[in-house]
Amino acid sequence: MDRDLDRDSGASPDLGPDAGRPLDRRTDDDLDEKLVEILRPEIEAAEHELTDGQGPDRQEPGEAKPKTTDKDFFHALGGWGALLDIGLPWIAFLIVYGASDNDLRLALIVAIACAAAVAVLRLLRKQPLRNVLGGFVGVLISAWVANRSGNAEDVYLPGLLTNVGYGLLYLITVLIRWPLFGVLYGVITQTGTGWRRDPAMYRGFNRATLVFVGLFALRLIVQVPLYLTGSLNALGIAKVGMGLPLYALALWLAYAVLRNSMPPDKWDEARDHVTHLLGGGKKK
């Protein structure tokens, strides 16, 4: 009876908020909602892995990243262990070559073994391998060159050529007003070229890049004459002395000029970006 009245009066039954949508659209929406519900445990588990958090310490979306310190920044670059990774094989080469009555092959084997041992140790301790892998490849190339030529001083030739290449690269980026440190910052922070529109950041990255231009130039000024005159012991000492200590000094100077070239808030922002990306966003 009521149905007849509704039909006669032209009234339409209340079909709810989905009444205006086509049937196939409503069906698709229902399927999407069911799919989301089915996949929700997997989605939440993935989010938990990405944030690498447990309980209340987990960082929620939109929550500010924890502030870093200058010490965190240094640890993100590898800390003092990174400096040891770079220089240890060369120290071993110099000692063994001098102690073994100039046995080039033995010295090269020890240097390679030393680089490999450091790499394995870092791997077992789940520490960054950036510098280890770079240093290990460098030792292999240097050993191959020296073994092929039979001249012990040629073990340092790839390093000299590398300093020439890096020095020119850093210098060119400064001359064309795209300092390399600024470019790298824009890439790793995914901020593009925004740093170039900030005079303080541009000045800081320019000065920091020039510090490393000076590092490579100083190494070449001292080491190239020693290489050309075949002064192997002096060249080895210069290689070690201008490796770890000079690199540490250049890193500190670049760090200092970058920090002092920016207002405190700008420096904190730049440091936080780099530290979180290099260190995986974890406090050290």
Coordinates of C-alpha atoms in Angstrom, one line a residue:
M1 CA 0.0 0.0 0.0
D2 CA 2.8 2.4 1.0
R3 CA 4.8 1.5 -2.1
D4 CA 1.8 2.3 -4.2
L5 CA 1.5 5.7 -2.6
D6 CA 5.1 6.4 -3.1
R7 CA 4.9 5.4 -6.7
D8 CA 1.8 7.3 -7.3
S9 CA 3.2 10.5 -5.6
G10 CA 6.4 10.3 -7.6
A11 CA 8.5 10.2 -4.4
S12 CA 11.8 8.4 -4.7
P13 CA 13.0 6.1 -1.9
D14 CA 16.1 7.4 0.0
L15 CA 19.1 5.6 -1.3
G16 CA 21.7 7.4 0.8
P17 CA 24.7 9.4 -0.3
D18 CA 25.7 7.0 -3.1
A19 CA 22.4 7.4 -4.9
G20 CA 23.7 10.0 -7.4
R21 CA 26.7 7.9 -8.4
P22 CA 26.6 5.4 -11.2
L23 CA 26.5 1.8 -10.2
D24 CA 29.9 0.9 -11.6
R25 CA 31.5 3.9 -9.8
R26 CA 30.0 2.8 -6.5
T27 CA 31.2 -0.7 -7.1
D28 CA 34.8 0.5 -7.8
D29 CA 34.8 2.6 -4.6
D30 CA 33.6 -0.3 -2.6
L31 CA 36.4 -2.5 -4.0
D32 CA 39.0 0.2 -3.3
E33 CA 37.8 0.5 0.3
K34 CA 38.0 -3.3 0.8
L35 CA 41.5 -3.4 -0.8
V36 CA 42.7 -0.7 1.6
E37 CA 41.4 -2.6 4.6
I38 CA 43.0 -5.8 3.4
L39 CA 46.4 -4.1 2.8
R40 CA 46.3 -1.9 5.9
P41 CA 48.6 -4.3 8.0
E42 CA 51.2 -4.4 5.3
I43 CA 51.1 -0.6 4.8
E44 CA 51.5 0.0 8.5
A45 CA 54.4 -2.5 8.7
A46 CA 56.1 -0.7 5.8
E47 CA 55.7 2.6 7.4
H48 CA 57.2 1.2 10.6
E49 CA 60.3 0.0 8.7
L50 CA 60.7 3.3 6.9
T51 CA 60.6 5.3 10.0
D52 CA 62.7 2.7 11.8
G53 CA 61.0 3.6 15.0
Q54 CA 59.7 1.7 18.0
G55 CA 56.8 2.7 20.2
P56 CA 56.7 6.3 21.3
D57 CA 60.0 7.2 19.6
R58 CA 58.6 6.6 16.2
Q59 CA 58.5 9.7 14.0
E60 CA 55.0 10.4 12.8
P61 CA 54.3 12.0 9.4
G62 CA 54.7 15.8 9.6
E63 CA 56.6 15.6 12.8
A64 CA 59.8 17.7 12.9
K65 CA 63.1 15.8 12.6
P66 CA 65.2 15.8 15.7
K67 CA 67.8 18.5 15.8
T68 CA 71.4 17.5 15.1
T69 CA 74.6 18.7 16.5
D70 CA 78.1 19.5 15.0
K71 CA 79.2 16.2 16.4
D72 CA 76.4 14.3 14.6
F73 CA 77.5 16.0 11.3
F74 CA 81.1 14.8 11.8
H75 CA 80.0 11.3 12.6
A76 CA 77.7 11.3 9.5
L77 CA 80.8 11.9 7.3
G78 CA 82.5 8.9 8.9
G79 CA 84.3 10.5 11.8
W80 CA 87.9 9.7 12.6
G81 CA 87.5 6.2 11.3
A82 CA 87.0 7.6 7.8
L83 CA 90.4 9.3 8.0
L84 CA 92.0 6.0 9.1
D85 CA 90.3 4.1 6.2
I86 CA 91.9 6.5 3.7
G87 CA 95.4 6.4 5.0
L88 CA 96.1 3.0 6.6
P89 CA 97.0 1.0 3.5
W90 CA 99.6 3.7 2.5
I91 CA 101.1 3.6 5.9
A92 CA 101.4 -0.2 5.6
F93 CA 103.0 0.1 2.2
L94 CA 105.6 2.6 3.3
I95 CA 106.6 0.6 6.4
V96 CA 106.7 -2.8 4.6
Y97 CA 108.6 -1.5 1.6
G98 CA 111.3 0.1 3.8
A99 CA 111.5 -2.9 6.2
S100 CA 111.7 -5.6 3.5
D101 CA 114.7 -4.2 1.6
N102 CA 112.5 -2.6 -1.1
D103 CA 110.4 -5.6 -1.9
L104 CA 107.7 -3.9 -4.0
R105 CA 105.5 -6.9 -4.5
L106 CA 105.3 -7.7 -0.8
A107 CA 104.6 -4.1 0.1
L108 CA 101.7 -4.0 -2.5
I109 CA 100.3 -7.3 -1.2
V110 CA 100.3 -6.0 2.4
A111 CA 98.7 -2.7 1.4
I112 CA 95.9 -4.5 -0.5
A113 CA 95.4 -6.9 2.4
C114 CA 95.3 -4.1 4.9
A115 CA 92.6 -2.2 2.8
A116 CA 90.6 -5.5 2.5
A117 CA 90.9 -6.1 6.3
V118 CA 89.6 -2.6 7.1
A119 CA 86.7 -3.1 4.6
V120 CA 85.7 -6.5 6.2
L121 CA 85.9 -5.0 9.7
R122 CA 83.6 -2.1 8.7
L123 CA 81.2 -4.6 7.1
L124 CA 81.1 -6.8 10.2
R125 CA 80.5 -3.8 12.4
K126 CA 77.8 -2.5 10.0
Q127 CA 79.6 0.8 9.6
P128 CA 79.7 3.1 6.5
L129 CA 81.8 1.7 3.7
R130 CA 82.0 4.8 1.5
N131 CA 85.6 5.7 2.3
V132 CA 86.7 2.1 2.6
L133 CA 85.5 1.1 -0.8
G134 CA 86.9 4.2 -2.5
G135 CA 90.2 3.7 -0.7
F136 CA 90.3 -0.1 -1.6
V137 CA 89.7 0.6 -5.3
G138 CA 92.4 3.3 -5.2
V139 CA 94.9 0.9 -3.6
L140 CA 94.1 -1.8 -6.2
I141 CA 94.7 0.7 -9.1
S142 CA 97.9 2.0 -7.6
A143 CA 99.2 -1.5 -7.0
W144 CA 98.4 -2.5 -10.6
V145 CA 100.2 0.5 -12.0
A146 CA 103.3 0.1 -9.8
N147 CA 103.5 -3.7 -10.5
R148 CA 103.2 -3.1 -14.3
S149 CA 106.0 -0.5 -14.3
G150 CA 108.2 -2.1 -11.7
N151 CA 108.8 1.4 -10.2
A152 CA 107.8 1.8 -6.6
E153 CA 107.2 5.5 -6.9
D154 CA 104.5 4.7 -9.5
V155 CA 102.3 3.5 -6.7
Y156 CA 101.7 7.2 -6.0
L157 CA 101.0 8.2 -9.6
P158 CA 97.3 7.5 -9.6
G159 CA 96.9 9.5 -6.4
L160 CA 98.7 12.5 -8.1
L161 CA 96.5 12.3 -11.1
T162 CA 93.5 12.0 -8.9
N163 CA 94.5 15.2 -7.1
V164 CA 95.0 17.0 -10.5
G165 CA 91.5 15.9 -11.6
Y166 CA 89.8 16.8 -8.3
G167 CA 91.6 20.1 -8.0
L168 CA 90.6 21.1 -11.6
L169 CA 87.0 20.0 -11.0
Y170 CA 86.6 22.0 -7.8
L171 CA 88.3 25.0 -9.2
I172 CA 86.2 25.0 -12.4
T173 CA 83.0 24.8 -10.4
V174 CA 84.1 27.9 -8.4
L175 CA 85.0 29.8 -11.5
I176 CA 81.7 29.2 -13.2
R177 CA 79.9 30.1 -10.0
W178 CA 78.5 26.7 -9.3
P179 CA 80.7 25.6 -6.4
L180 CA 80.8 21.8 -6.1
F181 CA 79.8 21.7 -2.4
G182 CA 76.6 23.7 -3.2
V183 CA 75.7 21.4 -6.1
L184 CA 76.1 18.3 -4.0
Y185 CA 74.1 19.9 -1.2
G186 CA 71.3 20.6 -3.6
V187 CA 71.3 17.1 -4.9
I188 CA 71.5 15.2 -1.6
T189 CA 68.9 17.4 0.1
Q190 CA 66.7 17.5 -3.1
T191 CA 66.5 21.3 -2.8
G192 CA 67.8 21.8 -6.3
T193 CA 69.4 25.2 -6.9
G194 CA 67.7 27.0 -4.0
W195 CA 71.1 27.6 -2.3
R196 CA 72.2 29.8 -5.1
R197 CA 69.5 32.3 -4.3
D198 CA 70.7 32.6 -0.7
P199 CA 73.8 34.8 -0.6
A200 CA 74.9 33.4 2.7
M201 CA 74.7 29.7 1.6
Y202 CA 76.3 30.5 -1.8
R203 CA 79.2 32.3 0.0
G204 CA 79.7 29.4 2.4
F205 CA 79.7 26.7 -0.3
N206 CA 82.0 28.8 -2.4
R207 CA 84.5 29.2 0.4
A208 CA 84.3 25.5 1.5
T209 CA 85.0 24.4 -2.1
L210 CA 88.0 26.7 -2.3
V211 CA 89.4 25.1 0.8
F212 CA 89.6 21.8 -1.0
V213 CA 91.1 23.4 -4.1
G214 CA 93.9 24.6 -1.8
L215 CA 94.2 21.0 -0.4
F216 CA 94.7 19.4 -3.8
A217 CA 97.1 22.2 -5.0
L218 CA 99.2 21.9 -1.9
R219 CA 99.6 18.2 -2.3
L220 CA 100.7 18.6 -5.9
I221 CA 103.1 21.4 -5.1
V222 CA 104.9 19.2 -2.6
Q223 CA 104.5 15.7 -4.1
V224 CA 105.1 16.2 -7.8
P225 CA 108.7 17.3 -7.5
L226 CA 109.4 14.3 -5.2
Y227 CA 107.9 12.0 -7.7
L228 CA 109.8 13.4 -10.6
T229 CA 113.1 13.1 -8.7
G230 CA 112.3 9.5 -7.5
S231 CA 112.5 10.4 -3.9
L232 CA 110.4 7.5 -2.8
N233 CA 110.8 7.7 1.0
A234 CA 110.1 11.4 1.1
L235 CA 107.2 10.9 -1.3
G236 CA 105.8 8.2 0.9
I237 CA 106.1 10.4 4.0
A238 CA 104.5 13.3 2.2
K239 CA 101.7 11.0 1.0
V240 CA 100.9 9.9 4.5
G241 CA 101.5 13.3 6.1
M242 CA 99.4 15.1 3.5
G243 CA 96.7 12.4 3.5
L244 CA 95.2 12.0 7.0
P245 CA 96.4 15.2 8.7
L246 CA 95.9 17.5 5.8
Y247 CA 92.5 16.0 4.9
A248 CA 91.4 16.4 8.5
L249 CA 92.6 20.0 8.5
A250 CA 90.8 20.8 5.2
L251 CA 87.7 19.2 6.5
W252 CA 87.8 21.3 9.6
L253 CA 88.5 24.5 7.7
A254 CA 85.7 23.8 5.2
Y255 CA 83.4 23.0 8.0
A256 CA 84.4 26.2 9.9
V257 CA 84.0 28.6 6.9
L258 CA 80.7 27.0 6.0
R259 CA 79.4 27.4 9.5
N260 CA 80.7 31.0 9.9
S261 CA 79.4 32.1 6.5
M262 CA 75.8 31.4 7.4
P263 CA 73.5 32.8 10.1
P264 CA 72.9 30.2 12.9
D265 CA 69.5 29.3 11.6
K266 CA 70.7 28.7 8.1
W267 CA 73.6 26.6 9.4
D268 CA 71.4 24.5 11.6
E269 CA 69.1 23.8 8.6
A270 CA 72.0 22.9 6.3
R271 CA 73.6 20.7 8.9
D272 CA 70.4 18.9 9.7
H273 CA 69.7 18.2 6.0
V274 CA 73.1 16.7 5.4
T275 CA 73.4 14.8 8.7
H276 CA 70.0 13.2 8.4
L277 CA 70.6 12.1 4.8
L278 CA 74.2 10.8 5.3
G279 CA 73.5 9.3 8.7
G280 CA 70.1 7.8 7.9
G281 CA 68.3 10.4 10.2
K282 CA 69.6 8.8 13.4
K283 CA 71.3 10.5 16.2
K284 CA 74.8 9.4 16.9

